[in-house]
Short mmCIF file of C-alpha atoms in Angstrom, two decimals:
data_model
loop_
_atom_site.label_atom_id
_atom_site.label_comp_id
_atom_site.label_asym_id
_atom_site.label_seq_id
_atom_site.Cartn_x
_atom_site.Cartn_y
_atom_site.Cartn_z
CA LYS A 1 -25.28 12.07 3.90
CA ASN A 2 -22.00 13.81 3.29
CA GLU A 3 -21.93 16.10 0.30
CA VAL A 4 -18.63 16.84 -1.43
CA GLU A 5 -18.22 19.84 -3.68
CA GLN A 6 -15.19 20.65 -5.78
CA SER A 7 -14.29 23.88 -7.47
CA PRO A 8 -13.61 24.79 -10.12
CA GLN A 9 -15.09 22.08 -12.35
CA ASN A 10 -12.67 22.96 -15.12
CA LEU A 11 -9.39 24.84 -14.98
CA THR A 12 -7.05 25.80 -17.80
CA ALA A 13 -3.71 27.40 -17.01
CA GLN A 14 -0.36 28.16 -18.58
CA GLU A 15 2.67 26.04 -17.83
CA GLY A 16 4.41 27.28 -14.71
CA GLU A 17 1.33 28.72 -13.02
CA PHE A 18 0.41 27.97 -9.40
CA ILE A 19 -2.77 25.86 -9.31
CA THR A 20 -5.34 25.57 -6.52
CA ILE A 21 -8.25 23.13 -6.48
CA ASN A 22 -10.77 23.26 -3.67
CA CYS A 23 -12.93 20.68 -1.91
CA SER A 24 -15.67 21.34 0.62
CA TYR A 25 -17.72 18.80 2.53
CA SER A 26 -20.72 18.96 4.81
CA VAL A 27 -20.19 16.68 7.84
CA GLY A 28 -17.36 15.45 10.02
CA ILE A 29 -14.85 13.15 8.40
CA SER A 30 -12.04 10.82 9.44
CA ALA A 31 -9.91 11.36 6.34
CA LEU A 32 -9.84 13.04 2.95
CA HIS A 33 -8.28 11.62 -0.21
CA TRP A 34 -6.97 13.49 -3.23
CA LEU A 35 -6.89 11.33 -6.34
CA GLN A 36 -5.59 11.91 -9.86
CA GLN A 37 -7.26 10.38 -12.92
CA HIS A 38 -5.50 10.47 -16.28
CA PRO A 39 -7.34 10.29 -19.63
CA GLY A 40 -6.81 6.52 -19.84
CA GLY A 41 -8.98 6.11 -16.76
CA GLY A 42 -6.61 4.82 -14.10
CA ILE A 43 -6.71 6.57 -10.74
CA VAL A 44 -3.70 7.27 -8.54
CA SER A 45 -3.94 8.20 -4.89
CA LEU A 46 -2.01 11.43 -4.30
CA PHE A 47 -2.70 12.14 -0.64
CA MET A 48 -4.69 10.94 2.27
CA LEU A 49 -4.88 13.37 5.16
CA SER A 50 -6.91 14.00 8.28
CA SER A 51 -5.29 17.22 9.48
CA GLY A 52 -2.74 19.85 8.56
CA LYS A 53 -0.71 19.68 5.42
CA LYS A 54 1.17 17.17 3.28
CA LYS A 55 3.69 17.77 0.51
CA HIS A 56 4.98 15.50 -2.22
CA GLY A 57 7.18 17.04 -4.86
CA ARG A 58 5.28 19.92 -6.46
CA LEU A 59 1.99 18.89 -4.88
CA ILE A 60 0.71 20.23 -1.57
CA ALA A 61 -2.54 19.26 0.15
CA THR A 62 -4.04 21.10 3.09
CA ILE A 63 -7.11 20.49 5.18
CA ASN A 64 -9.02 22.70 7.62
CA ILE A 65 -11.22 20.46 9.75
CA GLN A 66 -13.12 23.32 11.39
CA GLU A 67 -14.02 24.88 8.04
CA LYS A 68 -14.62 21.47 6.37
CA HIS A 69 -12.39 22.44 3.47
CA SER A 70 -9.33 21.09 1.70
CA SER A 71 -7.14 22.45 -1.07
CA LEU A 72 -4.77 20.81 -3.50
CA HIS A 73 -1.99 23.04 -4.80
CA ILE A 74 0.38 22.41 -7.70
CA THR A 75 3.46 24.57 -7.96
CA ALA A 76 5.27 25.16 -11.27
CA SER A 77 2.54 23.36 -13.19
CA HIS A 78 3.47 21.26 -16.21
CA PRO A 79 1.44 19.81 -19.11
CA ARG A 80 1.86 16.33 -17.60
CA ASP A 81 -0.20 17.54 -14.63
CA SER A 82 -3.22 17.67 -16.96
CA ALA A 83 -5.73 15.25 -15.45
CA VAL A 84 -8.92 15.11 -13.43
CA TYR A 85 -8.36 15.64 -9.72
CA ILE A 86 -10.89 14.03 -7.43
CA CYS A 87 -11.55 14.70 -3.77
CA ALA A 88 -13.08 11.92 -1.64
CA VAL A 89 -14.01 12.07 2.02
CA ARG A 90 -14.23 9.21 4.47
CA TRP A 91 -16.83 9.94 7.08
CA GLY A 92 -17.21 8.49 10.54
CA PRO A 93 -14.60 9.27 13.18
CA GLY A 94 -12.01 6.61 13.77
CA TYR A 95 -13.27 4.47 10.92
CA PHE A 96 -10.73 3.12 8.50
CA GLY A 97 -12.85 1.24 6.00
CA ASN A 98 -13.62 2.74 2.63
CA GLU A 99 -17.29 1.86 2.44
CA LYS A 100 -18.15 5.35 3.64
CA LEU A 101 -16.27 7.25 0.95
CA THR A 102 -18.09 10.04 -0.84
CA PHE A 103 -16.49 11.34 -4.03
CA GLY A 104 -16.59 14.75 -5.64
CA THR A 105 -17.26 15.08 -9.36
CA GLY A 106 -13.67 16.10 -10.03
CA THR A 107 -11.80 19.10 -11.41
CA ARG A 108 -10.51 18.80 -14.95
CA LEU A 109 -7.13 20.53 -15.16
CA THR A 110 -5.47 21.39 -18.46
CA ILE A 111 -1.99 22.89 -18.50
CA ILE A 112 -1.04 24.57 -21.77
CA PRO A 113 2.65 24.61 -22.77
CA GLU B 1 3.67 -6.61 -11.67
CA THR B 2 1.57 -3.50 -11.21
CA GLY B 3 -0.38 -3.20 -7.96
CA VAL B 4 -3.94 -3.68 -9.24
CA THR B 5 -4.57 -5.18 -12.68
CA GLN B 6 -7.89 -5.16 -14.48
CA THR B 7 -8.88 -7.10 -17.59
CA PRO B 8 -10.18 -6.52 -20.12
CA ARG B 9 -9.44 -2.82 -20.50
CA HIS B 10 -12.24 -2.45 -23.06
CA LEU B 11 -15.37 -4.53 -23.53
CA VAL B 12 -18.26 -4.19 -25.96
CA MET B 13 -21.24 -6.43 -25.38
CA GLY B 14 -24.81 -6.85 -26.44
CA MET B 15 -27.67 -6.78 -23.98
CA THR B 16 -28.08 -10.55 -24.09
CA ASN B 17 -24.41 -11.41 -23.60
CA LYS B 18 -22.72 -12.71 -20.48
CA LYS B 19 -19.24 -11.45 -19.73
CA SER B 20 -16.95 -10.96 -16.75
CA LEU B 21 -14.52 -8.32 -15.58
CA LYS B 22 -11.47 -9.47 -13.65
CA CYS B 23 -9.37 -7.70 -11.05
CA GLU B 24 -6.18 -8.93 -9.43
CA GLN B 25 -4.16 -7.22 -6.72
CA HIS B 26 -0.55 -7.99 -5.87
CA LEU B 27 -0.36 -5.80 -2.77
CA GLY B 28 -1.39 -8.27 -0.08
CA HIS B 29 -4.48 -6.22 0.74
CA ASN B 30 -7.54 -7.67 2.43
CA ALA B 31 -10.23 -5.39 1.02
CA MET B 32 -11.33 -5.07 -2.61
CA TYR B 33 -13.91 -2.82 -4.23
CA TRP B 34 -15.84 -2.33 -7.46
CA TYR B 35 -16.68 1.24 -8.45
CA LYS B 36 -18.70 2.53 -11.39
CA GLN B 37 -17.82 5.81 -13.07
CA SER B 38 -20.35 7.25 -15.50
CA ALA B 39 -19.76 10.40 -17.52
CA LYS B 40 -20.10 13.60 -15.48
CA LYS B 41 -20.92 11.69 -12.29
CA PRO B 42 -18.87 10.91 -9.18
CA LEU B 43 -17.52 7.44 -8.59
CA GLU B 44 -20.19 5.17 -7.20
CA LEU B 45 -19.34 2.32 -4.88
CA MET B 46 -20.88 -0.96 -6.04
CA PHE B 47 -19.46 -3.74 -3.89
CA VAL B 48 -16.95 -4.18 -1.08
CA TYR B 49 -15.25 -7.37 0.02
CA ASN B 50 -13.34 -7.53 3.30
CA PHE B 51 -11.41 -10.75 3.92
CA LYS B 52 -13.27 -12.32 0.95
CA GLU B 53 -16.66 -11.61 2.49
CA GLN B 54 -19.04 -9.18 0.86
CA THR B 55 -19.67 -6.38 3.31
CA GLU B 56 -21.39 -3.87 1.07
CA ASN B 57 -23.82 -4.08 -1.81
CA ASN B 58 -24.75 -0.55 -2.67
CA SER B 59 -28.21 -1.32 -4.11
CA VAL B 60 -26.67 -2.68 -7.29
CA PRO B 61 -29.03 -4.41 -9.78
CA SER B 62 -28.80 -8.18 -9.85
CA ARG B 63 -27.54 -8.13 -13.44
CA PHE B 64 -24.18 -7.33 -11.80
CA SER B 65 -22.87 -10.27 -9.80
CA PRO B 66 -19.58 -10.05 -7.89
CA GLU B 67 -17.34 -12.94 -6.95
CA CYS B 68 -14.30 -12.94 -4.67
CA PRO B 69 -12.68 -16.39 -4.67
CA ASN B 70 -9.69 -15.23 -2.62
CA SER B 71 -8.26 -12.02 -1.24
CA SER B 72 -6.26 -11.33 -4.42
CA HIS B 73 -8.97 -11.76 -7.05
CA LEU B 74 -12.29 -10.06 -7.68
CA PHE B 75 -14.69 -10.62 -10.55
CA LEU B 76 -17.75 -8.77 -11.77
CA HIS B 77 -20.06 -11.00 -13.77
CA LEU B 78 -22.31 -9.17 -16.22
CA HIS B 79 -25.52 -10.45 -17.80
CA THR B 80 -28.47 -8.89 -19.60
CA LEU B 81 -27.06 -5.42 -19.19
CA GLN B 82 -28.70 -2.21 -20.36
CA PRO B 83 -27.12 0.56 -22.47
CA GLU B 84 -27.15 2.82 -19.39
CA ASP B 85 -24.71 0.40 -17.76
CA SER B 86 -22.04 1.61 -20.17
CA ALA B 87 -19.36 3.15 -17.96
CA LEU B 88 -15.83 2.79 -16.64
CA TYR B 89 -15.66 0.08 -13.98
CA LEU B 90 -12.82 0.51 -11.54
CA CYS B 91 -11.42 -2.01 -9.11
CA ALA B 92 -9.53 -0.91 -6.01
CA SER B 93 -7.91 -2.50 -3.00
CA SER B 94 -6.84 -1.39 0.45
CA GLN B 95 -5.66 -2.78 3.74
CA PHE B 96 -8.69 -2.69 6.02
CA GLY B 97 -7.81 -1.56 9.52
CA ALA B 98 -4.69 0.27 8.38
CA THR B 99 -4.57 3.73 6.84
CA GLY B 100 -7.26 2.92 4.32
CA GLU B 101 -5.35 4.28 1.33
CA LEU B 102 -6.94 3.08 -1.89
CA PHE B 103 -5.05 1.61 -4.83
CA PHE B 104 -6.94 1.59 -8.12
CA GLY B 105 -6.64 -0.40 -11.31
CA GLU B 106 -6.70 1.17 -14.77
CA GLY B 107 -10.37 0.41 -15.21
CA SER B 108 -12.46 -1.59 -17.69
CA ARG B 109 -14.42 0.55 -20.12
CA LEU B 110 -17.71 -1.18 -20.86
CA THR B 111 -20.00 -0.37 -23.77
CA VAL B 112 -23.39 -2.06 -23.92
CA LEU B 113 -25.03 -1.99 -27.34
#
């Protein structure tokens, strides 16, 4: 079974700071998702990646397949970035279904104005 | 229309009640999912439907009964629940065989008294 660990569990930072959230997993995967969950409960998919790096606005996601590790970075953080960030890995090479998704417990990010 | 819509957003029920959660997706996807999110725990996959056929039942108790009448609608029928079933229930959809990116609804927060 694939284990997914996120760190830190909680992170509080000042507005404008550079944020890094980490995700490690234990076995080979076909893709990794970064998700954002706001206090109301809804979840938004931020990135899905299987190699390298992706960027969207102030968000950057990287993955190192050899080291089984991914990071989510937020530049120029803002209070509206406050949310829970969840890493999920899809295991099984070449498999595109989502039955084999394993989720981390999430990182709660709070950005103080 | 938002991509994935869940109703009701909040539900309080007694242990002897029968209620249903509804999910509707307007994205033309062919796969739909029910997830359970309890406090301090990762998302847990409950059921998966691909092309209206149930392809995964993740050892869910029979007091939860899913129904997928067509590829756009998914229900979760609830009966004789226990207080420990209180959680956020999230519906998601994706296009099986494509990238596998997940699109979530806002969730239905269930409280069992």
